[in-house]
């Protein structure tokens, strides 16, 4: 009897010992695993940071090239950029090749593309006016079609990179490609579309982004009436030296009704208007 009890006791001790051993092993394994995971995570994070840094460095180099080329091409003095910064109503914020979007710029968006079967979005401050303008333009017998609205920095970067690639495929060198691309696709961070206040609106039956867009009935109506809804034609014919952008008879920018009326009455660009206001 005593012997049997002793055996049971011994068995229990051995079993407990084994269990303890297994538990210690498992704990060590788990710790090892966690450490390996942490090391992996650290490595991944370091790699991402390095990649972002490289990308940033590449882009700031590209940006410098583009800016220098644009300034040389258009003869726009750099000081002019300073004249446009400073205290201004937010709706008049100038974003052009010399005035990038503020780093901390945030935008509250609203969908505006439902009737066009897209997920296009615009700044909440202009979405309702935009839809009203489209509805009234249509009511007048025209065929307006939104083909671009808010763009993220990322989507602008993709547009720009695609353009650079196409320019290289056309036979230009890697070095000259970014500045050639920037003449038609805004450098990321300098596109008004990133504000959420700019839209490209075309005629449904003339879906081309070229100068002939201006002779469609849709554009004629929009150019004549957009100010009533707080919009201006942002890049009028013959203003490239001020805006840094080619004539675009499809790109409309929301500035609010009061400013749109004044800008239209004065017949000036947004850049000139902002400078005039500072001079007051
Ligand atoms: Zn546009």
Short mmCIF file of C-alpha atoms and ligand atoms in Angstrom, two decimals:
data_model
loop_
_atom_site.label_atom_id
_atom_site.label_comp_id
_atom_site.label_asym_id
_atom_site.label_seq_id
_atom_site.Cartn_x
_atom_site.Cartn_y
_atom_site.Cartn_z
CA UNK A 1 0.00 0.00 0.00
CA UNK A 2 2.76 2.38 1.06
CA UNK A 3 4.76 1.29 -1.94
CA UNK A 4 1.82 2.00 -4.27
CA UNK A 5 1.31 5.47 -2.75
CA UNK A 6 5.04 6.17 -3.19
CA UNK A 7 4.79 5.17 -6.86
CA UNK A 8 1.79 7.46 -7.41
CA UNK A 9 3.65 10.31 -5.68
CA UNK A 10 6.70 9.71 -7.85
CA UNK A 11 4.50 9.58 -10.97
CA UNK A 12 2.87 12.88 -10.08
CA UNK A 13 6.25 14.51 -9.43
CA UNK A 14 7.61 13.25 -12.77
CA UNK A 15 4.46 14.38 -14.60
CA UNK A 16 4.61 17.83 -12.97
CA UNK A 17 8.29 18.08 -13.82
CA UNK A 18 7.59 17.18 -17.42
CA UNK A 19 4.76 19.71 -17.63
CA UNK A 20 6.97 22.39 -16.11
CA UNK A 21 9.69 21.56 -18.62
CA UNK A 22 7.28 21.78 -21.55
CA UNK A 23 5.89 25.07 -20.24
CA UNK A 24 9.38 26.57 -19.93
CA UNK A 25 10.21 25.40 -23.45
CA UNK A 26 6.98 26.91 -24.80
CA UNK A 27 7.62 30.20 -23.02
CA UNK A 28 11.15 30.37 -24.41
CA UNK A 29 9.88 29.54 -27.90
CA UNK A 30 7.21 32.23 -27.68
CA UNK A 31 9.76 34.78 -26.50
CA UNK A 32 12.07 33.80 -29.31
CA UNK A 33 9.25 34.07 -31.83
CA UNK A 34 8.20 37.48 -30.49
CA UNK A 35 11.75 38.74 -30.64
CA UNK A 36 12.09 37.53 -34.19
CA UNK A 37 8.79 39.19 -35.13
CA UNK A 38 9.88 42.43 -33.49
CA UNK A 39 13.21 42.33 -35.30
CA UNK A 40 11.35 41.68 -38.58
CA UNK A 41 9.00 44.56 -37.89
CA UNK A 42 11.89 46.88 -37.07
CA UNK A 43 13.64 45.86 -40.26
CA UNK A 44 10.48 46.37 -42.33
CA UNK A 45 9.96 49.79 -40.75
CA UNK A 46 13.57 50.79 -41.38
CA UNK A 47 13.27 49.64 -44.99
CA UNK A 48 10.05 51.60 -45.51
CA UNK A 49 11.59 54.71 -43.98
CA UNK A 50 14.63 54.34 -46.23
CA UNK A 51 12.41 53.85 -49.28
CA UNK A 52 10.33 56.91 -48.41
CA UNK A 53 13.49 58.94 -47.88
CA UNK A 54 14.89 57.88 -51.25
CA UNK A 55 11.58 58.66 -52.90
CA UNK A 56 11.42 62.06 -51.20
CA UNK A 57 14.97 62.84 -52.22
CA UNK A 58 14.21 61.85 -55.81
CA UNK A 59 11.07 63.95 -55.87
CA UNK A 60 12.64 67.02 -54.31
CA UNK A 61 15.35 66.79 -56.97
CA UNK A 62 12.71 66.45 -59.68
CA UNK A 63 10.78 69.34 -58.17
CA UNK A 64 13.86 71.57 -58.29
CA UNK A 65 14.49 70.72 -61.94
CA UNK A 66 10.86 71.31 -62.84
CA UNK A 67 10.71 74.62 -60.95
CA UNK A 68 13.92 75.92 -62.51
CA UNK A 69 12.75 74.93 -65.99
CA UNK A 70 9.34 76.52 -65.48
CA UNK A 71 10.82 79.73 -64.15
CA UNK A 72 13.25 79.88 -67.07
CA UNK A 73 10.48 79.12 -69.54
CA UNK A 74 7.87 81.51 -68.19
CA UNK A 75 10.15 84.14 -66.75
CA UNK A 76 8.08 84.19 -63.58
CA UNK A 77 10.12 85.69 -60.77
CA UNK A 78 10.32 83.48 -57.71
CA UNK A 79 9.52 86.46 -55.47
CA UNK A 80 6.06 86.42 -56.93
CA UNK A 81 5.38 83.25 -54.99
CA UNK A 82 5.94 85.20 -51.80
CA UNK A 83 3.54 87.91 -52.87
CA UNK A 84 0.83 85.27 -53.03
CA UNK A 85 1.43 83.71 -49.66
CA UNK A 86 0.41 85.17 -46.32
CA UNK A 87 -3.03 85.93 -44.93
CA UNK A 88 -5.76 85.28 -47.50
CA UNK A 89 -9.24 83.81 -47.30
CA UNK A 90 -8.88 80.04 -47.62
CA UNK A 91 -11.08 79.91 -50.72
CA UNK A 92 -8.52 82.10 -52.52
CA UNK A 93 -5.58 79.82 -51.74
CA UNK A 94 -3.27 79.90 -54.75
CA UNK A 95 -1.75 76.58 -55.76
CA UNK A 96 0.46 76.79 -58.84
CA UNK A 97 3.94 75.66 -59.94
CA UNK A 98 5.53 78.18 -57.56
CA UNK A 99 3.09 77.76 -54.68
CA UNK A 100 2.71 74.15 -53.57
CA UNK A 101 -0.15 73.00 -51.38
CA UNK A 102 0.58 73.62 -47.68
CA UNK A 103 1.93 70.43 -46.09
CA UNK A 104 -0.78 70.41 -43.43
CA UNK A 105 -3.66 71.05 -45.85
CA UNK A 106 -6.74 69.00 -45.04
CA UNK A 107 -9.98 68.74 -46.95
CA UNK A 108 -13.47 67.56 -46.09
CA UNK A 109 -14.88 65.76 -49.11
CA UNK A 110 -18.28 64.97 -50.53
CA UNK A 111 -19.11 62.64 -53.45
CA UNK A 112 -19.99 64.48 -56.68
CA UNK A 113 -19.61 61.69 -59.25
CA UNK A 114 -22.68 59.52 -58.67
CA UNK A 115 -24.54 60.60 -61.81
CA UNK A 116 -21.37 60.10 -63.84
CA UNK A 117 -20.82 56.61 -62.48
CA UNK A 118 -17.60 57.62 -60.74
CA UNK A 119 -16.40 58.02 -57.17
CA UNK A 120 -15.28 61.62 -57.76
CA UNK A 121 -15.27 63.84 -54.70
CA UNK A 122 -15.03 67.56 -54.06
CA UNK A 123 -14.60 69.90 -51.10
CA UNK A 124 -17.90 70.06 -49.17
CA UNK A 125 -17.85 73.87 -49.54
CA UNK A 126 -18.35 73.65 -53.30
CA UNK A 127 -20.11 70.32 -53.90
CA UNK A 128 -23.68 71.67 -53.82
CA UNK A 129 -22.86 74.69 -56.04
CA UNK A 130 -21.12 72.38 -58.48
CA UNK A 131 -24.10 70.05 -58.76
CA UNK A 132 -26.45 73.03 -59.18
CA UNK A 133 -24.24 74.45 -61.94
CA UNK A 134 -24.18 71.08 -63.74
CA UNK A 135 -27.98 70.75 -63.41
CA UNK A 136 -28.64 74.29 -64.72
CA UNK A 137 -26.14 73.86 -67.56
CA UNK A 138 -27.94 70.69 -68.58
CA UNK A 139 -31.32 72.38 -68.18
CA UNK A 140 -30.12 74.97 -70.72
CA UNK A 141 -29.68 72.19 -73.28
CA UNK A 142 -25.98 71.38 -72.79
CA UNK A 143 -24.09 68.21 -71.90
CA UNK A 144 -21.63 68.87 -69.07
CA UNK A 145 -19.56 65.95 -67.85
CA UNK A 146 -17.18 66.00 -64.88
CA UNK A 147 -14.00 64.16 -65.89
CA UNK A 148 -11.78 65.00 -62.94
CA UNK A 149 -12.31 66.35 -59.43
CA UNK A 150 -10.37 65.91 -56.19
CA UNK A 151 -7.06 64.09 -56.49
CA UNK A 152 -4.94 62.77 -53.66
CA UNK A 153 -1.22 63.52 -53.65
CA UNK A 154 -0.75 59.86 -54.50
CA UNK A 155 -3.02 59.93 -57.56
CA UNK A 156 -1.36 63.16 -58.77
CA UNK A 157 2.01 61.43 -58.31
CA UNK A 158 0.77 58.48 -60.37
CA UNK A 159 -0.46 60.81 -63.14
CA UNK A 160 2.88 62.60 -63.13
CA UNK A 161 4.96 59.40 -63.09
CA UNK A 162 2.90 57.97 -65.96
CA UNK A 163 3.49 61.15 -67.92
CA UNK A 164 7.25 61.01 -67.23
CA UNK A 165 7.28 57.41 -68.44
CA UNK A 166 5.41 58.30 -71.64
CA UNK A 167 7.83 61.18 -72.28
CA UNK A 168 10.78 58.77 -71.87
CA UNK A 169 9.10 56.29 -74.23
CA UNK A 170 8.77 59.11 -76.75
CA UNK A 171 12.57 59.21 -76.80
CA UNK A 172 13.50 61.88 -74.25
CA UNK A 173 16.17 61.30 -71.61
CA UNK A 174 15.40 60.50 -67.98
CA UNK A 175 16.92 63.83 -66.97
CA UNK A 176 14.76 66.01 -69.19
CA UNK A 177 11.57 63.93 -68.86
CA UNK A 178 10.23 65.42 -65.56
CA UNK A 179 10.32 69.03 -66.77
CA UNK A 180 8.67 68.11 -70.07
CA UNK A 181 6.00 66.15 -68.19
CA UNK A 182 5.37 69.12 -65.88
CA UNK A 183 4.26 71.31 -68.77
CA UNK A 184 1.06 69.27 -69.09
CA UNK A 185 0.67 67.41 -65.78
CA UNK A 186 1.16 69.45 -62.61
CA UNK A 187 3.98 68.38 -60.37
CA UNK A 188 2.58 66.52 -57.31
CA UNK A 189 1.79 69.00 -54.58
CA UNK A 190 1.21 71.84 -57.05
CA UNK A 191 -2.07 70.71 -58.61
CA UNK A 192 -5.26 72.56 -57.75
CA UNK A 193 -7.06 69.25 -57.94
CA UNK A 194 -5.41 68.34 -54.65
CA UNK A 195 -7.37 71.21 -53.04
CA UNK A 196 -10.72 69.60 -53.83
CA UNK A 197 -11.90 72.97 -55.19
CA UNK A 198 -11.10 72.37 -58.87
CA UNK A 199 -12.97 70.33 -61.49
CA UNK A 200 -12.41 69.45 -65.09
CA UNK A 201 -15.77 69.66 -66.89
CA UNK A 202 -16.06 68.68 -70.53
CA UNK A 203 -18.80 68.32 -73.11
CA UNK A 204 -20.12 64.78 -73.15
CA UNK A 205 -20.00 64.80 -76.96
CA UNK A 206 -16.54 66.31 -77.22
CA UNK A 207 -14.54 64.37 -74.63
CA UNK A 208 -11.13 65.85 -75.45
CA UNK A 209 -8.94 68.06 -73.32
CA UNK A 210 -7.84 70.44 -76.05
CA UNK A 211 -8.50 74.03 -77.07
CA UNK A 212 -11.47 73.12 -79.25
CA UNK A 213 -13.32 72.31 -76.05
CA UNK A 214 -13.95 76.09 -75.83
CA UNK A 215 -16.30 76.07 -78.81
CA UNK A 216 -18.71 73.48 -77.37
CA UNK A 217 -22.03 74.85 -76.17
CA UNK A 218 -21.29 73.39 -72.72
CA UNK A 219 -18.10 75.45 -72.30
CA UNK A 220 -19.71 78.56 -73.69
CA UNK A 221 -22.46 78.28 -71.11
CA UNK A 222 -20.05 77.44 -68.27
CA UNK A 223 -17.65 80.28 -69.10
CA UNK A 224 -20.52 82.74 -69.13
CA UNK A 225 -22.30 81.51 -66.03
CA UNK A 226 -19.84 79.75 -63.72
CA UNK A 227 -19.27 82.86 -61.58
CA UNK A 228 -22.93 82.77 -60.51
CA UNK A 229 -22.11 79.48 -58.76
CA UNK A 230 -18.83 80.69 -57.29
CA UNK A 231 -16.54 79.23 -59.98
CA UNK A 232 -13.99 80.82 -62.31
CA UNK A 233 -12.31 79.51 -65.45
CA UNK A 234 -8.92 79.17 -63.82
CA UNK A 235 -6.56 79.16 -66.82
CA UNK A 236 -7.93 81.57 -69.46
CA UNK A 237 -6.33 81.97 -72.86
CA UNK A 238 -3.12 84.00 -72.81
CA UNK A 239 -2.46 83.86 -69.06
CA UNK A 240 0.13 81.06 -68.92
CA UNK A 241 2.90 83.45 -67.89
CA UNK A 242 0.91 84.26 -64.74
CA UNK A 243 -0.68 80.90 -63.94
CA UNK A 244 2.13 78.62 -65.14
CA UNK A 245 -0.47 76.40 -66.81
CA UNK A 246 -1.56 76.15 -70.46
CA UNK A 247 -4.97 77.46 -71.58
CA UNK A 248 -7.50 74.98 -70.19
CA UNK A 249 -11.07 75.72 -71.30
CA UNK A 250 -12.37 72.95 -69.00
CA UNK A 251 -10.72 73.56 -65.61
CA UNK A 252 -12.97 75.42 -63.14
CA UNK A 253 -11.99 76.54 -59.66
CA UNK A 254 -14.34 77.35 -56.82
CA UNK A 255 -13.60 80.58 -54.93
CA UNK A 256 -17.08 81.37 -53.64
CA UNK A 257 -19.68 83.66 -55.21
CA UNK A 258 -18.34 86.99 -53.94
CA UNK A 259 -14.79 86.50 -55.22
CA UNK A 260 -15.92 84.77 -58.42
CA UNK A 261 -18.05 87.83 -59.26
CA UNK A 262 -15.18 90.25 -58.59
CA UNK A 263 -12.59 88.20 -60.46
CA UNK A 264 -14.93 87.92 -63.45
CA UNK A 265 -15.79 91.63 -63.43
CA UNK A 266 -12.11 92.56 -63.24
CA UNK A 267 -11.17 89.99 -65.88
CA UNK A 268 -8.07 88.87 -64.00
CA UNK A 269 -6.54 85.56 -62.98
CA UNK A 270 -6.65 84.28 -59.41
CA UNK A 271 -2.95 85.14 -59.00
CA UNK A 272 -3.53 88.74 -60.09
CA UNK A 273 -6.62 89.08 -57.94
CA UNK A 274 -4.82 87.88 -54.81
CA UNK A 275 -1.95 90.29 -55.51
CA UNK A 276 -4.47 93.13 -56.02
CA UNK A 277 -6.15 92.34 -52.70
CA UNK A 278 -2.80 92.46 -50.92
CA UNK A 279 -2.15 95.84 -52.46
CA UNK A 280 -5.43 97.30 -51.17
ZN1 LIG B 1 -7.91 70.38 -64.14
#
